[in-house]
Coordinates of C-alpha atoms in Angstrom, one line a residue:
I672 CA 0.0 0.0 0.0
D673 CA 1.5 3.3 -1.1
R674 CA 1.4 6.4 1.2
Y675 CA 2.5 9.8 0.0
L676 CA 4.8 11.7 2.4
Q677 CA 4.3 15.4 2.0
D678 CA 7.4 17.6 2.2
A679 CA 9.7 14.7 3.0
I680 CA 13.4 14.7 2.2
E681 CA 14.5 12.0 -0.1
V682 CA 17.9 10.3 0.4
D683 CA 19.8 8.0 -2.0
V684 CA 22.4 5.6 -0.7
D685 CA 24.9 3.5 -2.7
A686 CA 26.7 0.7 -0.9
V687 CA 28.9 -2.4 -1.7
R688 CA 28.6 -5.7 0.2
D689 CA 31.2 -8.5 0.0
S690 CA 30.7 -12.2 0.4
A691 CA 32.2 -12.0 3.9
G692 CA 29.3 -9.8 5.0
G693 CA 31.2 -6.5 5.1
V694 CA 29.1 -3.5 3.9
Y695 CA 30.8 -0.3 2.7
V696 CA 28.5 2.7 2.4
A697 CA 30.0 4.6 -0.5
G698 CA 27.7 7.6 -0.6
I699 CA 24.7 9.2 1.1
M700 CA 23.1 11.8 -1.2
E701 CA 20.4 14.3 -0.1
H702 CA 17.9 15.2 -2.8
I703 CA 17.3 18.9 -3.3
E704 CA 13.7 18.3 -4.6
E705 CA 11.4 16.7 -2.0
A706 CA 10.3 13.1 -2.1
G707 CA 7.7 12.6 -4.9
I708 CA 10.0 13.9 -7.7
H709 CA 11.6 11.0 -9.6
S710 CA 15.1 10.4 -8.3
G711 CA 16.5 10.7 -11.8
D712 CA 15.0 14.2 -12.1
S713 CA 16.1 15.5 -8.7
A714 CA 19.4 17.3 -8.0
C715 CA 21.2 15.9 -5.1
A716 CA 24.2 16.7 -2.9
L717 CA 26.9 14.5 -1.5
P718 CA 27.5 14.8 1.5
P719 CA 24.0 15.7 2.7
Y720 CA 23.8 19.5 3.2
S721 CA 21.1 19.8 5.8
L722 CA 20.9 16.4 7.7
S723 CA 22.3 15.9 11.3
T724 CA 25.2 13.6 11.8
A725 CA 23.0 11.3 13.9
L726 CA 20.5 10.9 11.1
V727 CA 23.2 10.2 8.5
N728 CA 24.8 7.6 10.8
E729 CA 21.3 6.0 11.3
I730 CA 20.8 5.9 7.5
A731 CA 24.2 4.1 7.1
E732 CA 23.2 1.6 9.7
Q733 CA 19.8 0.9 8.1
T734 CA 21.6 0.4 4.8
R735 CA 23.9 -2.1 6.3
K736 CA 21.0 -4.1 7.9
L737 CA 19.2 -4.1 4.5
A738 CA 22.3 -5.4 2.7
D739 CA 22.8 -8.1 5.2
A740 CA 19.1 -9.2 5.2
L741 CA 19.1 -9.4 1.4
G742 CA 22.5 -11.1 1.1
V743 CA 23.6 -8.7 -1.6
V744 CA 27.1 -9.3 -3.1
G745 CA 28.2 -6.2 -5.1
L746 CA 26.4 -2.9 -5.4
M747 CA 23.1 -1.9 -3.8
N748 CA 21.0 1.2 -3.9
V749 CA 18.5 2.3 -1.3
Q750 CA 16.1 5.3 -1.5
F751 CA 14.9 6.6 1.9
A752 CA 12.4 9.4 2.8
L753 CA 12.9 11.4 5.9
K754 CA 10.0 13.1 7.7
G755 CA 11.4 14.8 10.8
E756 CA 13.5 12.2 12.6
E757 CA 11.5 9.3 11.1
I758 CA 13.2 7.2 8.3
Y759 CA 11.1 5.5 5.7
V760 CA 12.3 3.1 3.0
L761 CA 11.0 3.9 -0.5
E762 CA 12.8 1.1 -2.4
V763 CA 15.8 -1.2 -2.2
N764 CA 17.6 -2.2 -5.4
P765 CA 20.2 -5.1 -5.2
R766 CA 22.1 -3.7 -8.2
A767 CA 24.1 -0.7 -9.4
S768 CA 22.1 2.6 -9.6
R769 CA 22.5 5.5 -12.1
T770 CA 24.1 7.5 -9.2
V771 CA 27.2 5.2 -9.0
P772 CA 29.3 7.2 -11.6
F773 CA 28.5 10.4 -9.7
V774 CA 29.4 8.9 -6.3
A775 CA 32.6 7.4 -7.6
K776 CA 33.8 10.8 -8.8
A777 CA 32.6 12.5 -5.6
I778 CA 34.6 10.1 -3.3
G779 CA 37.5 9.3 -5.6
L780 CA 37.0 5.5 -5.8
P781 CA 36.4 3.3 -8.9
L782 CA 33.2 1.9 -7.4
A783 CA 32.0 -0.1 -10.5
K784 CA 35.4 -1.8 -10.8
I785 CA 35.6 -2.6 -7.1
A786 CA 32.0 -4.0 -7.0
S787 CA 32.6 -6.1 -10.1
R788 CA 35.7 -7.7 -8.5
I789 CA 33.8 -8.2 -5.3
M790 CA 31.1 -10.1 -7.2
A791 CA 33.8 -12.3 -8.6
G792 CA 34.9 -13.2 -5.0
E793 CA 37.2 -10.5 -3.7
T794 CA 36.6 -8.7 -0.4
L795 CA 36.5 -5.1 0.7
A796 CA 39.8 -5.7 2.6
S797 CA 41.6 -6.4 -0.7
F798 CA 40.9 -2.8 -1.7
G799 CA 41.9 -1.4 1.7
L800 CA 38.2 -0.5 2.5
E801 CA 36.8 -0.9 6.0
P802 CA 33.1 -1.8 6.3
G803 CA 31.0 1.2 7.4
Y804 CA 30.6 4.8 6.2
E805 CA 33.6 7.1 5.6
P806 CA 32.2 10.6 5.5
E807 CA 35.7 12.1 5.4
R808 CA 36.1 10.9 1.8
S809 CA 33.8 13.8 0.8
S810 CA 34.0 16.0 3.9
K811 CA 36.4 18.6 2.3
H812 CA 34.1 19.3 -0.7
V813 CA 30.5 19.1 -1.8
A814 CA 29.4 17.4 -5.1
V815 CA 26.1 18.3 -6.6
K816 CA 24.4 16.2 -9.3
E817 CA 21.9 18.1 -11.5
A818 CA 19.5 16.7 -14.1
V819 CA 19.4 18.1 -17.7
F820 CA 16.0 18.4 -19.3
P821 CA 15.0 18.5 -23.0
F822 CA 12.0 20.8 -22.5
A823 CA 13.3 23.5 -24.9
R824 CA 13.1 21.0 -27.8
F825 CA 9.5 20.0 -27.1
P826 CA 7.2 23.1 -27.4
G827 CA 4.0 21.6 -26.0
V828 CA 5.5 19.8 -23.0
D829 CA 4.9 20.9 -19.4
T830 CA 8.1 21.4 -17.3
I831 CA 6.6 20.5 -14.0
L832 CA 8.4 17.6 -12.3
G833 CA 6.7 14.5 -10.8
P834 CA 7.1 10.7 -10.4
E835 CA 7.8 10.1 -14.1
M836 CA 11.4 10.7 -15.1
R837 CA 11.8 13.5 -17.7
S838 CA 15.6 14.2 -17.7
T839 CA 17.8 13.1 -20.5
G840 CA 21.2 13.6 -18.9
E841 CA 23.0 14.9 -15.8
V842 CA 26.0 17.1 -14.8
M843 CA 28.1 17.5 -11.7
G844 CA 29.4 20.5 -9.9
I845 CA 32.1 20.2 -7.2
D846 CA 33.4 22.8 -4.7
A847 CA 34.3 23.4 -1.1
A848 CA 30.8 24.8 -0.2
F849 CA 27.2 23.7 -1.2
G850 CA 26.3 27.1 -2.9
H851 CA 29.4 27.1 -5.1
A852 CA 28.9 23.5 -6.1
F853 CA 25.2 24.0 -6.9
A854 CA 26.1 27.1 -9.0
K855 CA 28.6 25.1 -11.0
A856 CA 26.0 22.3 -11.5
Q857 CA 23.5 24.9 -12.8
M858 CA 26.1 26.2 -15.3
G859 CA 26.8 22.7 -16.5
A860 CA 23.1 22.1 -17.0
G861 CA 22.8 25.2 -19.1
V862 CA 20.9 27.3 -16.5
H863 CA 22.2 30.9 -16.4
L864 CA 21.4 32.2 -12.9
P865 CA 21.0 36.0 -12.7
R866 CA 23.1 38.3 -10.6
A867 CA 20.5 41.1 -10.6
G868 CA 17.0 41.9 -11.7
K869 CA 13.4 41.0 -10.8
V870 CA 12.4 37.6 -9.3
F871 CA 8.8 36.5 -9.7
I872 CA 7.4 34.4 -6.8
S873 CA 4.0 32.7 -6.7
V874 CA 3.7 29.7 -4.4
R875 CA 0.9 27.5 -2.9
D876 CA -0.4 28.3 0.6
R877 CA 1.6 25.7 2.5
D878 CA 4.9 27.0 0.9
K879 CA 4.3 30.7 1.7
P880 CA 6.0 30.7 5.2
A881 CA 9.1 28.8 3.8
M882 CA 9.4 31.3 0.9
L883 CA 9.6 34.3 3.3
P884 CA 13.3 33.9 4.3
I885 CA 14.2 33.2 0.7
A886 CA 12.5 36.4 -0.5
K887 CA 14.3 38.4 2.3
Q888 CA 17.6 36.9 1.2
L889 CA 17.0 37.9 -2.4
V890 CA 16.2 41.5 -1.4
D891 CA 19.4 41.6 0.7
L892 CA 21.3 40.4 -2.5
G893 CA 19.9 43.4 -4.4
F894 CA 17.0 41.7 -6.3
E895 CA 13.5 43.1 -6.7
I896 CA 10.5 40.9 -5.8
V897 CA 7.5 40.6 -8.1
A898 CA 4.6 38.4 -6.8
T899 CA 0.9 37.5 -7.3
R900 CA -1.6 38.9 -4.8
G901 CA -1.7 35.9 -2.4
T902 CA 2.1 35.4 -2.1
G903 CA 2.8 39.2 -2.3
G904 CA 0.3 40.0 0.4
L905 CA 2.1 37.7 2.9
L906 CA 5.5 39.0 1.9
Q907 CA 4.4 42.6 2.3
K908 CA 2.9 41.9 5.7
E909 CA 6.3 40.7 6.8
G910 CA 8.1 43.8 5.5
V911 CA 9.4 42.5 2.2
P912 CA 9.1 45.2 -0.6
V913 CA 7.0 43.6 -3.4
H914 CA 5.5 44.7 -6.7
I915 CA 2.1 42.9 -7.2
V916 CA 1.2 41.6 -10.7
N917 CA -1.8 39.8 -12.2
K918 CA -2.0 36.0 -12.7
V919 CA -2.7 35.1 -16.3
L920 CA -6.4 34.4 -15.4
E921 CA -6.8 37.8 -13.8
G922 CA -6.3 39.7 -17.1
R923 CA -3.7 41.9 -18.7
P924 CA -1.1 43.1 -18.1
H925 CA -0.2 39.8 -16.4
I926 CA 3.0 38.0 -15.4
V927 CA 3.5 36.3 -18.8
D928 CA 3.3 39.7 -20.6
I929 CA 6.1 41.0 -18.3
M930 CA 8.2 37.9 -18.9
M931 CA 7.7 38.3 -22.7
D932 CA 9.0 41.8 -22.4
G933 CA 12.2 40.5 -20.6
G934 CA 11.2 42.0 -17.3
I935 CA 11.8 38.8 -15.2
A936 CA 15.2 37.3 -14.4
L937 CA 14.1 34.3 -12.3
V938 CA 10.9 32.4 -11.4
F939 CA 9.9 30.5 -8.2
N940 CA 6.5 28.9 -8.7
T941 CA 4.9 26.0 -6.8
T942 CA 1.4 24.7 -7.5
D943 CA -1.1 22.4 -5.9
G944 CA -3.9 20.5 -7.7
A945 CA -4.7 19.9 -11.4
Q946 CA -6.4 23.2 -12.0
A947 CA -3.6 25.3 -10.5
I948 CA -1.1 23.3 -12.6
A949 CA -3.1 23.8 -15.8
D950 CA -3.5 27.6 -15.0
S951 CA 0.2 28.1 -14.6
F952 CA 1.3 26.2 -17.7
S953 CA 1.8 29.3 -19.9
L954 CA 4.1 30.7 -17.1
R955 CA 6.3 27.7 -17.3
R956 CA 6.5 27.5 -21.1
T957 CA 7.3 31.2 -21.3
A958 CA 10.1 30.7 -18.8
I959 CA 11.6 28.1 -21.1
S960 CA 11.1 30.1 -24.3
Q961 CA 12.7 33.2 -22.7
S962 CA 15.5 31.2 -21.0
V963 CA 14.4 32.3 -17.6
P964 CA 15.6 30.0 -14.8
Y965 CA 12.5 28.4 -13.2
Y966 CA 12.2 26.5 -9.9
T967 CA 9.1 24.5 -9.0
T968 CA 10.0 23.5 -5.4
V969 CA 10.9 25.5 -2.3
A970 CA 14.0 23.4 -1.8
G971 CA 15.1 24.2 -5.4
A972 CA 14.5 27.9 -4.8
R973 CA 16.5 27.8 -1.5
A974 CA 19.4 26.1 -3.3
C975 CA 19.2 28.6 -6.2
V976 CA 19.6 31.5 -3.8
H977 CA 22.6 29.8 -2.2
A978 CA 24.1 29.5 -5.7
I979 CA 23.4 33.2 -6.6
S980 CA 25.0 34.3 -3.3
A981 CA 28.1 32.2 -4.3
L982 CA 28.1 33.8 -7.8
L983 CA 28.0 37.3 -6.4
S984 CA 30.9 36.5 -4.1
D985 CA 32.9 36.0 -7.3
D986 CA 35.2 33.3 -5.9
L987 CA 34.2 30.3 -8.1
E988 CA 37.3 28.4 -9.0
V989 CA 38.0 25.6 -11.4
A990 CA 40.1 22.6 -10.2
S991 CA 40.8 19.2 -11.6
L992 CA 38.8 16.3 -10.1
Q993 CA 42.0 14.6 -8.9
S994 CA 43.0 17.7 -6.9
Y995 CA 40.2 17.0 -4.5
F996 CA 41.7 13.7 -3.3
H997 CA 45.4 14.7 -2.8

């Protein structure tokens, strides 16, 4: 029986178990989009950027127990959902996952090669690996995986994300801090984040409180906020300067008109229910046609603001992958 967890954090774990029963937890990745978005479409960070050490250690322990119970020899992938301090198992796959190449680059180990030889009878010890989780392998840097979407090539397709996978590729950004790594991942995916301009915000009721600190941070960074009446009203009440605009249904001039005129640099829009999704379709398609960065989750918006802050600090550097492991 399926149960949907609202606003839960999804976590992907890749692990290797040998025939002697040793389990090496190679990577614990925190998804940036909440649970409910297909894992192949969600950006993720390694190591986790908002989870407590106790929670990460418990996830590693649950992974070990699952690997033992299933008797896996080789790679295994587990997808968890976290709601508060509660850990739920979404699925367990006794095989390699699409995240293995990303994890291998992020921790500096040839995971597929190691797992293949373990399946042929070797042990973790023969590779100098101790069973357990070694967070220090990625503790000096953050790696962010971002999905690449083909929406610009398909004019009639909606860009909203859900349980069906839409992405056709992925890129990786790596740096010492999360904001910098996320900014690099956005660049790799072809998303050009603005350094100034107007940000349009229109979010469903349950997301409004979470959007408040994001809007305040944008104002502090020098951006202007444009919002629909519902979202704008709450932001104004909390002291955020906002320019109110019409939704498309409310008549012209509306937000799509402003976007077509090049007046919007960034869009944060979350929707609830079939009608609201249908009503905001033209907004999403216009963002694609005008090459305006568009985020459909609060977590994505939060990560985006971290990235913009990193870009404005002007200290993005390029380094070889190997340099992170010497």
